[in-house]
PDB file of C-alpha atoms in Angstrom:
ATOM      1  CA  MET A   1     106.756 108.828  89.268  1.00 37.00           C
ATOM      2  CA  SER A   2     107.693 106.503  86.422  1.00 36.00           C
ATOM      3  CA  ILE A   3     105.898 106.875  83.123  1.00 38.00           C
ATOM      4  CA  PRO A   4     103.936 103.832  81.960  1.00 41.00           C
ATOM      5  CA  PRO A   5     103.816 103.500  78.192  1.00 44.00           C
ATOM      6  CA  PRO A   6     100.718 103.620  76.022  1.00 46.00           C
ATOM      7  CA  PRO A   7      98.551 100.825  74.675  1.00 45.00           C
ATOM      8  CA  PRO A   8      99.229  99.048  71.391  1.00 43.00           C
ATOM      9  CA  PRO A   9      98.905 101.671  68.648  1.00 41.00           C
ATOM     10  CA  ARG A  10      96.333 101.687  65.874  1.00 38.00           C
ATOM     11  CA  SER A  11      99.095 101.380  63.274  1.00 38.00           C
ATOM     12  CA  SER A  12     100.585  98.200  61.831  1.00 38.00           C
ATOM     13  CA  ASN A  13     103.448  96.266  63.401  1.00 42.00           C
ATOM     14  CA  LYS A  14     105.858  96.981  60.545  1.00 42.00           C
ATOM     15  CA  ASP A  15     108.482  98.400  62.941  1.00 47.00           C
ATOM     16  CA  LYS A  16     108.690  95.158  64.911  1.00 52.00           C
ATOM     17  CA  LYS A  17     112.093  93.545  64.614  1.00 51.00           C
ATOM     18  CA  GLY A  18     113.616  90.653  66.551  1.00 57.00           C
ATOM     19  CA  THR A  19     117.399  90.401  66.836  1.00 54.00           C
ATOM     20  CA  SER A  20     119.600  87.758  68.396  1.00 50.00           C
ATOM     21  CA  LYS A  21     123.211  86.963  69.228  1.00 51.00           C
ATOM     22  CA  LYS A  22     125.280  85.469  66.421  1.00 49.00           C
ATOM     23  CA  GLY A  23     125.558  81.717  66.495  1.00 53.00           C
ATOM     24  CA  SER A  24     122.342  81.108  68.378  1.00 53.00           C
ATOM     25  CA  LYS A  25     120.498  77.905  67.514  1.00 68.00           C
ATOM     26  CA  GLY A  26     116.769  77.729  67.037  1.00 77.00           C
ATOM     27  CA  PRO A  27     114.302  80.572  67.445  1.00 90.00           C
ATOM     28  CA  THR A  28     115.221  83.159  70.043  1.00 94.00           C
ATOM     29  CA  LYS A  29     112.952  84.385  72.812  1.00 94.00           C
ATOM     30  CA  ALA A  30     112.400  87.563  70.802  1.00 95.00           C
ATOM     31  CA  GLU A  31     111.346  85.574  67.748  1.00 95.00           C
ATOM     32  CA  ARG A  32     108.894  83.525  69.828  1.00 94.00           C
ATOM     33  CA  ALA A  33     107.563  86.495  71.760  1.00 95.00           C
ATOM     34  CA  ASP A  34     103.973  87.725  71.680  1.00 96.00           C
ATOM     35  CA  ARG A  35     104.231  91.518  71.856  1.00 96.00           C
ATOM     36  CA  TYR A  36     100.703  91.950  73.220  1.00 96.00           C
ATOM     37  CA  ALA A  37     101.333  89.473  76.032  1.00 96.00           C
ATOM     38  CA  LEU A  38     104.582  91.249  76.891  1.00 96.00           C
ATOM     39  CA  TYR A  39     102.803  94.581  76.897  1.00 95.00           C
ATOM     40  CA  LEU A  40     100.147  93.269  79.249  1.00 93.00           C
ATOM     41  CA  LYS A  41     102.756  91.952  81.700  1.00 93.00           C
ATOM     42  CA  ALA A  42     104.947  95.055  81.596  1.00 93.00           C
ATOM     43  CA  VAL A  43     102.441  97.854  81.437  1.00 90.00           C
ATOM     44  CA  GLN A  44      98.752  97.309  81.989  1.00 90.00           C
ATOM     45  CA  ASP A  45      97.010  97.157  85.359  1.00 93.00           C
ATOM     46  CA  PRO A  46      93.275  96.751  84.614  1.00 95.00           C
ATOM     47  CA  ASP A  47      92.471  96.317  88.309  1.00 95.00           C
ATOM     48  CA  HIS A  48      93.889  99.749  89.111  1.00 95.00           C
ATOM     49  CA  GLU A  49      92.146 101.374  86.162  1.00 96.00           C
ATOM     50  CA  VAL A  50      88.739 100.013  87.182  1.00 97.00           C
ATOM     51  CA  GLU A  51      89.343 101.084  90.780  1.00 97.00           C
ATOM     52  CA  PHE A  52      90.163 104.631  89.708  1.00 97.00           C
ATOM     53  CA  PHE A  53      87.155 104.840  87.374  1.00 97.00           C
ATOM     54  CA  GLU A  54      84.936 103.881  90.306  1.00 97.00           C
ATOM     55  CA  GLN A  55      86.583 106.531  92.488  1.00 96.00           C
ATOM     56  CA  ALA A  56      86.229 109.286  89.874  1.00 97.00           C
ATOM     57  CA  TYR A  57      82.569 108.505  89.233  1.00 97.00           C
ATOM     58  CA  ARG A  58      81.759 108.226  92.932  1.00 95.00           C
ATOM     59  CA  GLU A  59      83.409 111.560  93.717  1.00 95.00           C
ATOM     60  CA  ALA A  60      81.370 113.194  90.956  1.00 94.00           C
ATOM     61  CA  ASN A  61      78.053 111.526  91.733  1.00 93.00           C
ATOM     62  CA  GLY A  62      77.960 110.475  95.356  1.00 88.00           C
ATOM     63  CA  SER A  63      76.238 107.123  95.835  1.00 77.00           C
ATOM     64  CA  ALA A  64      75.354 106.557  92.171  1.00 83.00           C
ATOM     65  CA  GLU A  65      76.742 103.323  90.717  1.00 89.00           C
ATOM     66  CA  PRO A  66      78.575 103.364  87.358  1.00 96.00           C
ATOM     67  CA  LEU A  67      77.305 100.577  85.127  1.00 97.00           C
ATOM     68  CA  VAL A  68      78.569 101.287  81.599  1.00 98.00           C
ATOM     69  CA  LEU A  69      82.220 101.783  80.627  1.00 98.00           C
ATOM     70  CA  ARG A  70      83.317 102.950  77.196  1.00 98.00           C
ATOM     71  CA  GLU A  71      87.021 102.339  76.543  1.00 98.00           C
ATOM     72  CA  ASP A  72      88.248 104.414  73.602  1.00 98.00           C
ATOM     73  CA  PHE A  73      91.494 103.323  71.897  1.00 97.00           C
ATOM     74  CA  CYS A  74      90.813 100.042  73.690  1.00 97.00           C
ATOM     75  CA  GLY A  75      93.490  97.897  71.991  1.00 96.00           C
ATOM     76  CA  THR A  76      93.098  94.403  73.430  1.00 97.00           C
ATOM     77  CA  PHE A  77      90.284  95.730  75.692  1.00 97.00           C
ATOM     78  CA  ALA A  78      91.595  94.146  78.888  1.00 97.00           C
ATOM     79  CA  VAL A  79      89.958  96.912  80.931  1.00 98.00           C
ATOM     80  CA  CYS A  80      86.561  96.288  79.302  1.00 98.00           C
ATOM     81  CA  CYS A  81      86.728  92.661  80.360  1.00 98.00           C
ATOM     82  CA  LYS A  82      87.876  93.471  83.886  1.00 98.00           C
ATOM     83  CA  TRP A  83      84.992  95.950  84.202  1.00 98.00           C
ATOM     84  CA  VAL A  84      82.232  93.454  83.415  1.00 98.00           C
ATOM     85  CA  ALA A  85      83.870  90.701  85.460  1.00 97.00           C
ATOM     86  CA  GLY A  86      83.921  92.946  88.523  1.00 93.00           C
ATOM     87  CA  LYS A  87      80.177  93.281  89.154  1.00 94.00           C
ATOM     88  CA  ALA A  88      76.977  91.793  87.809  1.00 95.00           C
ATOM     89  CA  GLY A  89      75.020  94.037  85.475  1.00 94.00           C
ATOM     90  CA  ARG A  90      77.966  96.048  84.252  1.00 97.00           C
ATOM     91  CA  ARG A  91      78.440  96.568  80.522  1.00 98.00           C
ATOM     92  CA  SER A  92      81.418  97.750  78.503  1.00 98.00           C
ATOM     93  CA  LEU A  93      81.985  99.115  75.016  1.00 97.00           C
ATOM     94  CA  GLY A  94      85.457  98.971  73.471  1.00 97.00           C
ATOM     95  CA  VAL A  95      86.263 101.125  70.426  1.00 97.00           C
ATOM     96  CA  ASP A  96      89.407 100.884  68.310  1.00 97.00           C
ATOM     97  CA  LEU A  97      90.327 101.221  64.623  1.00 96.00           C
ATOM     98  CA  ASP A  98      92.856  98.385  64.546  1.00 96.00           C
ATOM     99  CA  ALA A  99      91.567  94.853  63.966  1.00 97.00           C
ATOM    100  CA  GLU A 100      94.739  93.110  65.172  1.00 97.00           C
ATOM    101  CA  PRO A 101      94.618  93.978  68.901  1.00 97.00           C
ATOM    102  CA  LEU A 102      90.850  93.470  68.933  1.00 97.00           C
ATOM    103  CA  ALA A 103      91.327  89.951  67.559  1.00 98.00           C
ATOM    104  CA  TRP A 104      94.051  89.254  70.144  1.00 97.00           C
ATOM    105  CA  GLY A 105      91.779  90.439  72.928  1.00 98.00           C
ATOM    106  CA  LYS A 106      88.933  88.207  71.786  1.00 98.00           C
ATOM    107  CA  LYS A 107      91.199  85.178  72.045  1.00 97.00           C
ATOM    108  CA  HIS A 108      93.065  86.039  75.232  1.00 97.00           C
ATOM    109  CA  HIS A 109      90.664  88.182  77.280  1.00 97.00           C
ATOM    110  CA  LEU A 110      87.101  87.696  76.101  1.00 97.00           C
ATOM    111  CA  GLU A 111      87.238  83.897  76.052  1.00 96.00           C
ATOM    112  CA  LYS A 112      88.253  83.879  79.720  1.00 96.00           C
ATOM    113  CA  LEU A 113      84.925  85.424  80.702  1.00 97.00           C
ATOM    114  CA  THR A 114      81.766  83.440  81.284  1.00 97.00           C
ATOM    115  CA  VAL A 115      79.235  83.307  78.466  1.00 97.00           C
ATOM    116  CA  GLU A 116      76.990  85.695  80.387  1.00 97.00           C
ATOM    117  CA  GLN A 117      79.848  88.161  80.921  1.00 98.00           C
ATOM    118  CA  GLN A 118      80.867  88.004  77.259  1.00 98.00           C
ATOM    119  CA  LYS A 119      77.368  89.139  76.296  1.00 97.00           C
ATOM    120  CA  ARG A 120      77.947  92.336  78.281  1.00 98.00           C
ATOM    121  CA  VAL A 121      81.040  93.295  76.231  1.00 98.00           C
ATOM    122  CA  THR A 122      80.498  95.139  72.939  1.00 97.00           C
ATOM    123  CA  LEU A 123      83.339  95.830  70.515  1.00 97.00           C
ATOM    124  CA  VAL A 124      83.311  98.414  67.729  1.00 96.00           C
ATOM    125  CA  GLN A 125      86.061  98.691  65.130  1.00 96.00           C
ATOM    126  CA  ASP A 126      85.678 102.341  64.236  1.00 96.00           C
ATOM    127  CA  ASP A 127      86.887 105.895  64.833  1.00 96.00           C
ATOM    128  CA  VAL A 128      86.554 106.913  68.496  1.00 96.00           C
ATOM    129  CA  ARG A 129      84.874 110.132  67.356  1.00 95.00           C
ATOM    130  CA  LYS A 130      81.821 108.094  66.367  1.00 90.00           C
ATOM    131  CA  VAL A 131      78.796 108.678  68.587  1.00 86.00           C
ATOM    132  CA  CYS A 132      76.971 105.473  69.462  1.00 88.00           C
ATOM    133  CA  SER A 133      75.038 103.673  72.198  1.00 88.00           C
ATOM    134  CA  PRO A 134      75.075 102.643  74.936  1.00 92.00           C
ATOM    135  CA  LYS A 135      75.882 105.945  76.577  1.00 96.00           C
ATOM    136  CA  ALA A 136      78.622 105.534  79.154  1.00 98.00           C
ATOM    137  CA  ASP A 137      78.877 106.391  82.814  1.00 97.00           C
ATOM    138  CA  VAL A 138      82.662 106.362  82.429  1.00 98.00           C
ATOM    139  CA  LEU A 139      84.422 107.060  79.135  1.00 98.00           C
ATOM    140  CA  ALA A 140      88.145 106.300  79.343  1.00 98.00           C
ATOM    141  CA  ALA A 141      90.915 107.276  76.945  1.00 97.00           C
ATOM    142  CA  GLN A 142      93.910 105.846  78.772  1.00 94.00           C
ATOM    143  CA  ASN A 143      97.650 105.563  78.277  1.00 92.00           C
ATOM    144  CA  PHE A 144      97.971 108.951  76.584  1.00 95.00           C
ATOM    145  CA  SER A 145      96.142 107.602  73.536  1.00 96.00           C
ATOM    146  CA  PHE A 146      94.462 110.922  72.699  1.00 98.00           C
ATOM    147  CA  TYR A 147      97.952 112.406  72.131  1.00 98.00           C
ATOM    148  CA  LEU A 148      97.699 111.063  68.577  1.00 97.00           C
ATOM    149  CA  PHE A 149      95.469 114.042  67.740  1.00 98.00           C
ATOM    150  CA  MET A 150      97.997 116.605  66.496  1.00 97.00           C
ATOM    151  CA  GLU A 151      95.770 119.610  65.868  1.00 97.00           C
ATOM    152  CA  ARG A 152      93.690 121.581  68.332  1.00 97.00           C
ATOM    153  CA  LYS A 153      90.558 121.282  66.191  1.00 97.00           C
ATOM    154  CA  GLU A 154      90.964 117.488  66.030  1.00 97.00           C
ATOM    155  CA  LEU A 155      91.240 117.116  69.789  1.00 98.00           C
ATOM    156  CA  LEU A 156      88.307 119.481  70.348  1.00 98.00           C
ATOM    157  CA  ALA A 157      86.168 117.411  67.956  1.00 97.00           C
ATOM    158  CA  TYR A 158      87.057 114.262  69.873  1.00 98.00           C
ATOM    159  CA  PHE A 159      86.179 115.806  73.225  1.00 98.00           C
ATOM    160  CA  LYS A 160      82.830 117.014  71.868  1.00 97.00           C
ATOM    161  CA  ALA A 161      82.043 113.513  70.591  1.00 97.00           C
ATOM    162  CA  ALA A 162      83.119 112.019  73.907  1.00 97.00           C
ATOM    163  CA  ARG A 163      80.723 114.275  75.802  1.00 97.00           C
ATOM    164  CA  ARG A 164      77.874 113.152  73.534  1.00 96.00           C
ATOM    165  CA  ASN A 165      78.787 109.546  74.297  1.00 97.00           C
ATOM    166  CA  LEU A 166      78.306 110.080  78.046  1.00 97.00           C
ATOM    167  CA  ALA A 167      75.089 109.512  79.975  1.00 96.00           C
ATOM    168  CA  PRO A 168      73.888 112.179  82.434  1.00 94.00           C
ATOM    169  CA  GLY A 169      76.337 112.264  85.332  1.00 95.00           C
ATOM    170  CA  GLY A 170      79.028 110.622  83.194  1.00 97.00           C
ATOM    171  CA  VAL A 171      82.740 111.347  83.500  1.00 98.00           C
ATOM    172  CA  MET A 172      85.552 111.212  80.966  1.00 98.00           C
ATOM    173  CA  VAL A 173      88.860 109.924  82.345  1.00 98.00           C
ATOM    174  CA  LEU A 174      92.156 110.772  80.663  1.00 98.00           C
ATOM    175  CA  ASP A 175      95.680 110.153  81.803  1.00 96.00           C
ATOM    176  CA  MET A 176      98.559 112.449  80.920  1.00 97.00           C
ATOM    177  CA  MET A 177     102.322 112.439  81.257  1.00 93.00           C
ATOM    178  CA  GLY A 178     104.907 115.179  81.231  1.00 91.00           C
ATOM    179  CA  GLY A 179     107.992 116.632  82.854  1.00 89.00           C
ATOM    180  CA  PRO A 180     111.480 117.500  81.600  1.00 88.00           C
ATOM    181  CA  ASP A 181     112.509 113.871  81.080  1.00 87.00           C
ATOM    182  CA  CYS A 182     109.776 113.481  78.448  1.00 84.00           C
ATOM    183  CA  LEU A 183     111.468 116.125  76.329  1.00 85.00           C
ATOM    184  CA  LEU A 184     114.922 114.545  76.242  1.00 85.00           C
ATOM    185  CA  GLU A 185     115.721 112.625  73.070  1.00 86.00           C
ATOM    186  CA  ASP A 186     117.308 109.177  73.139  1.00 79.00           C
ATOM    187  CA  GLN A 187     116.221 108.628  76.728  1.00 74.00           C
ATOM    188  CA  ASN A 188     115.684 105.009  77.710  1.00 79.00           C
ATOM    189  CA  GLU A 189     113.694 103.836  80.711  1.00 79.00           C
ATOM    190  CA  PRO A 190     114.377 100.117  81.241  1.00 88.00           C
ATOM    191  CA  ARG A 191     112.449  98.083  83.774  1.00 91.00           C
ATOM    192  CA  LYS A 192     112.995  94.434  84.621  1.00 93.00           C
ATOM    193  CA  CYS A 193     109.942  92.199  84.423  1.00 92.00           C
ATOM    194  CA  ASP A 194     109.426  88.475  84.794  1.00 90.00           C
ATOM    195  CA  GLY A 195     111.771  86.965  82.197  1.00 91.00           C
ATOM    196  CA  PHE A 196     112.448  90.115  80.167  1.00 96.00           C
ATOM    197  CA  THR A 197     113.321  93.807  80.335  1.00 96.00           C
ATOM    198  CA  TYR A 198     110.903  96.406  79.054  1.00 96.00           C
ATOM    199  CA  VAL A 199     112.426  99.559  77.493  1.00 94.00           C
ATOM    200  CA  TRP A 200     110.512 102.783  76.883  1.00 93.00           C
ATOM    201  CA  ARG A 201     112.392 105.200  74.613  1.00 93.00           C
ATOM    202  CA  THR A 202     111.844 108.810  73.626  1.00 93.00           C
ATOM    203  CA  GLU A 203     113.290 109.041  70.131  1.00 94.00           C
ATOM    204  CA  THR A 204     112.592 112.607  68.962  1.00 94.00           C
ATOM    205  CA  VAL A 205     110.880 115.741  70.275  1.00 94.00           C
ATOM    206  CA  ASN A 206     110.190 118.880  68.217  1.00 95.00           C
ATOM    207  CA  PRO A 207     110.022 121.804  70.687  1.00 93.00           C
ATOM    208  CA  ILE A 208     108.244 124.023  68.151  1.00 96.00           C
ATOM    209  CA  THR A 209     105.287 121.683  67.654  1.00 96.00           C
ATOM    210  CA  ASN A 210     105.651 119.399  70.718  1.00 94.00           C
ATOM    211  CA  ILE A 211     105.353 116.469  68.319  1.00 96.00           C
ATOM    212  CA  SER A 212     107.348 113.500  69.563  1.00 95.00           C
ATOM    213  CA  GLU A 213     108.200 109.925  68.647  1.00 96.00           C
ATOM    214  CA  HIS A 214     108.476 107.072  71.136  1.00 94.00           C
ATOM    215  CA  SER A 215     108.858 103.317  71.109  1.00 95.00           C
ATOM    216  CA  ILE A 216     108.607 100.234  73.283  1.00 95.00           C
ATOM    217  CA  GLY A 217     111.144  97.428  73.060  1.00 96.00           C
ATOM    218  CA  PHE A 218     111.825  94.207  74.963  1.00 97.00           C
ATOM    219  CA  LYS A 219     115.110  92.498  75.857  1.00 96.00           C
ATOM    220  CA  PHE A 220     115.396  88.836  76.850  1.00 96.00           C
ATOM    221  CA  LYS A 221     117.755  86.744  78.957  1.00 93.00           C
ATOM    222  CA  ASP A 222     119.153  84.938  75.903  1.00 93.00           C
ATOM    223  CA  GLY A 223     120.421  88.288  74.564  1.00 94.00           C
ATOM    224  CA  SER A 224     117.754  88.665  71.897  1.00 96.00           C
ATOM    225  CA  LYS A 225     115.716  91.839  71.481  1.00 95.00           C
ATOM    226  CA  LEU A 226     112.336  92.835  70.151  1.00 95.00           C
ATOM    227  CA  GLU A 227     113.063  96.383  69.068  1.00 94.00           C
ATOM    228  CA  ARG A 228     110.324  98.947  68.397  1.00 95.00           C
ATOM    229  CA  ALA A 229     107.626  96.419  69.178  1.00 96.00           C
ATOM    230  CA  PHE A 230     105.295  99.416  69.369  1.00 96.00           C
ATOM    231  CA  SER A 231     105.956 102.908  68.054  1.00 96.00           C
ATOM    232  CA  TYR A 232     104.086 106.177  68.535  1.00 96.00           C
ATOM    233  CA  ARG A 233     103.939 109.651  67.073  1.00 97.00           C
ATOM    234  CA  TRP A 234     102.261 112.126  69.389  1.00 96.00           C
ATOM    235  CA  ARG A 235     101.713 115.719  70.301  1.00 97.00           C
ATOM    236  CA  LEU A 236     102.684 116.205  73.933  1.00 96.00           C
ATOM    237  CA  TRP A 237      99.684 118.186  75.128  1.00 97.00           C
ATOM    238  CA  SER A 238      99.896 120.199  78.353  1.00 96.00           C
ATOM    239  CA  ILE A 239      97.384 120.034  81.198  1.00 97.00           C
ATOM    240  CA  PRO A 240      96.194 123.642  80.714  1.00 97.00           C
ATOM    241  CA  GLU A 241      95.604 123.012  76.996  1.00 98.00           C
ATOM    242  CA  VAL A 242      93.567 119.885  77.703  1.00 98.00           C
ATOM    243  CA  ARG A 243      91.541 121.537  80.465  1.00 98.00           C
ATOM    244  CA  ASP A 244      90.701 124.489  78.214  1.00 98.00           C
ATOM    245  CA  LEU A 245      89.625 122.191  75.371  1.00 98.00           C
ATOM    246  CA  LEU A 246      87.432 120.058  77.634  1.00 98.00           C
ATOM    247  CA  GLU A 247      85.675 123.165  78.932  1.00 98.00           C
ATOM    248  CA  GLU A 248      85.253 124.463  75.380  1.00 98.00           C
ATOM    249  CA  ALA A 249      83.743 121.083  74.440  1.00 98.00           C
ATOM    250  CA  GLY A 250      81.003 121.685  77.009  1.00 98.00           C
ATOM    251  CA  PHE A 251      82.129 119.716  80.054  1.00 98.00           C
ATOM    252  CA  ALA A 252      80.797 121.255  83.254  1.00 97.00           C
ATOM    253  CA  ARG A 253      83.834 120.598  85.431  1.00 96.00           C
ATOM    254  CA  VAL A 254      87.416 119.451  84.877  1.00 98.00           C
ATOM    255  CA  ASP A 255      89.593 118.157  87.740  1.00 97.00           C
ATOM    256  CA  VAL A 256      93.210 117.041  87.898  1.00 98.00           C
ATOM    257  CA  TYR A 257      94.061 114.052  90.080  1.00 98.00           C
ATOM    258  CA  TRP A 258      97.656 113.883  91.333  1.00 96.00           C
ATOM    259  CA  GLU A 259      99.239 110.956  93.146  1.00 94.00           C
ATOM    260  CA  GLY A 260     100.521 111.362  96.692  1.00 91.00           C
ATOM    261  CA  GLU A 261     104.073 110.489  97.695  1.00 85.00           C
ATOM    262  CA  GLY A 262     105.379 107.881 100.075  1.00 79.00           C
ATOM    263  CA  ASP A 263     108.281 108.256 102.492  1.00 73.00           C
ATOM    264  CA  GLU A 264     110.877 107.659  99.770  1.00 72.00           C
ATOM    265  CA  GLY A 265     109.309 109.995  97.233  1.00 68.00           C
ATOM    266  CA  GLU A 266     107.596 107.249  95.226  1.00 76.00           C
ATOM    267  CA  GLY A 267     103.906 107.327  94.373  1.00 79.00           C
ATOM    268  CA  ASP A 268     101.714 106.009  97.177  1.00 86.00           C
ATOM    269  CA  GLY A 269      98.734 104.995  95.021  1.00 89.00           C
ATOM    270  CA  ASN A 270      96.418 107.663  96.450  1.00 93.00           C
ATOM    271  CA  TRP A 271      94.987 109.960  93.795  1.00 96.00           C
ATOM    272  CA  LYS A 272      93.402 113.237  94.894  1.00 96.00           C
ATOM    273  CA  ILE A 273      92.004 116.336  93.204  1.00 97.00           C
ATOM    274  CA  THR A 274      94.443 119.241  93.369  1.00 96.00           C
ATOM    275  CA  THR A 275      95.198 122.586  91.745  1.00 96.00           C
ATOM    276  CA  GLU A 276      98.894 122.633  92.674  1.00 95.00           C
ATOM    277  CA  ALA A 277     101.716 120.128  92.299  1.00 93.00           C
ATOM    278  CA  ALA A 278     105.496 120.141  92.472  1.00 89.00           C
ATOM    279  CA  MET A 279     107.326 119.645  89.193  1.00 88.00           C
ATOM    280  CA  ASP A 280     108.605 116.118  88.789  1.00 88.00           C
ATOM    281  CA  PRO A 281     111.135 115.089  86.106  1.00 88.00           C
ATOM    282  CA  SER A 282     108.609 112.503  84.977  1.00 88.00           C
ATOM    283  CA  TRP A 283     105.032 112.996  86.138  1.00 92.00           C
ATOM    284  CA  LEU A 284     101.740 111.253  85.520  1.00 94.00           C
ATOM    285  CA  CYS A 285      98.239 112.511  86.321  1.00 96.00           C
ATOM    286  CA  TYR A 286      94.572 111.860  85.618  1.00 98.00           C
ATOM    287  CA  VAL A 287      92.251 114.478  84.165  1.00 98.00           C
ATOM    288  CA  VAL A 288      88.565 113.845  84.894  1.00 98.00           C
ATOM    289  CA  ALA A 289      85.891 115.819  83.015  1.00 98.00           C
ATOM    290  CA  ARG A 290      82.295 115.768  84.222  1.00 97.00           C
ATOM    291  CA  ARG A 291      79.435 116.067  81.739  1.00 96.00           C
ATOM    292  CA  ASP A 292      76.917 117.810  84.001  1.00 89.00           C
ATOM    293  CA  HIS A 293      76.880 120.351  86.795  1.00 71.00           C
ATOM    294  CA  GLU A 294      74.558 118.358  89.038  1.00 64.00           C
ATOM    295  CA  ALA A 295      75.088 114.904  90.419  1.00 53.00           C
ATOM    296  CA  VAL A 296      72.549 112.280  89.406  1.00 48.00           C
ATOM    297  CA  THR A 297      71.250 109.166  91.121  1.00 45.00           C
ATOM    298  CA  THR A 298      69.473 107.673  88.112  1.00 41.00           C
ATOM    299  CA  VAL A 299      71.237 107.319  84.780  1.00 42.00           C
ATOM    300  CA  ASP A 300      69.516 106.769  81.447  1.00 46.00           C
ATOM    301  CA  HIS A 301      72.067 104.879  79.393  1.00 47.00           C
ATOM    302  CA  GLU A 302      70.301 105.566  76.140  1.00 46.00           C
ATOM    303  CA  GLY A 303      71.385 109.161  76.593  1.00 41.00           C
ATOM    304  CA  LYS A 304      68.051 110.792  77.398  1.00 43.00           C
ATOM    305  CA  ALA A 305      68.688 113.674  79.804  1.00 41.00           C
TER     306      ALA A 305
END
C-alpha cells in the first residue's frame, strides 16, 4: 500500500519555498501554485472517506443512519462539505486551529454548496480537545493528524474529549500508517499527478522517541519546485498503543480495518475488520472506536444518552 500524506498542518507556511531554473522568464509554475489546490488533487479523496465512514457506522449500528459528522483537524474541510452534499438532513462540524486553511475552504469548498447545504456546515476555529455540540455520529481524525500529540497523556486527553463529543452509538475513525519504510530517513515517494509530481519525504526519525519529521513538496513540468509546501513533526504511534489508549479513554470496542489485496498485491479498496495482517513495507489502516456496547437505532445529537 502507498502512504497518502496528511492534511495541511496547523502551523504556518513559513517552510514554503518555490525554486526555478536559472534564466526562466516570468513567474514559474511553483510561484503561481496554490498549495491547498495541489494537496487536494494529489492526496484527498472525500468520496472515499465518506463511504468508509458510512461503512464503519453501519457495521457498528446496523440499520441506523449517521447524520452528523465531526471532522477534527479539518483543514480545508473538504470532507465536511462532501458529507452534507451527499444526503439531505446531514450536518457536519469542522474543527481546526489554523485560520488559513479554513478561509481557503470557505472560498473553494463551501461556496460550491447550495445555500441550504451551507447552513448545515459549522466551522469552529479551536482546539480539537474542546467539547461542543452537536454530538457526532462519526468523529473523524484523518490523515494521521492525531500523531501531532507527542505525549501519552496528551493523546489520552484527546481521546477522552472525542468520546464526549460522540452521540450514543457514535464511532471515532482514525487512520494510521506504519511499516519499515516509514522509519527510513531521506526517503522520497514521488507520484505523478495531472501537471505536477507530488513528493512525500521522511526527513528524520528518532528511534528512541519515535518522533519524526516529514514534508510534502511539488515538482512542475517547467522544472520549478515547491519544496516543503507542508511540513510535519509527529510521534509515530503504533496500533497497540492507540488501541490501549482508546480503551482507557472509555470506548467500548476498538476494531482495526485492513485493506484487502488485488491480484498484483495492490490494495483492492475493500476494508475489513481483522486481528491479523502481514507486515507491509508501507501499510495503512483504519482504527474505529465505538462509544457504546449496544447498537442504537435512535440517536440524540445533543448528547443525551
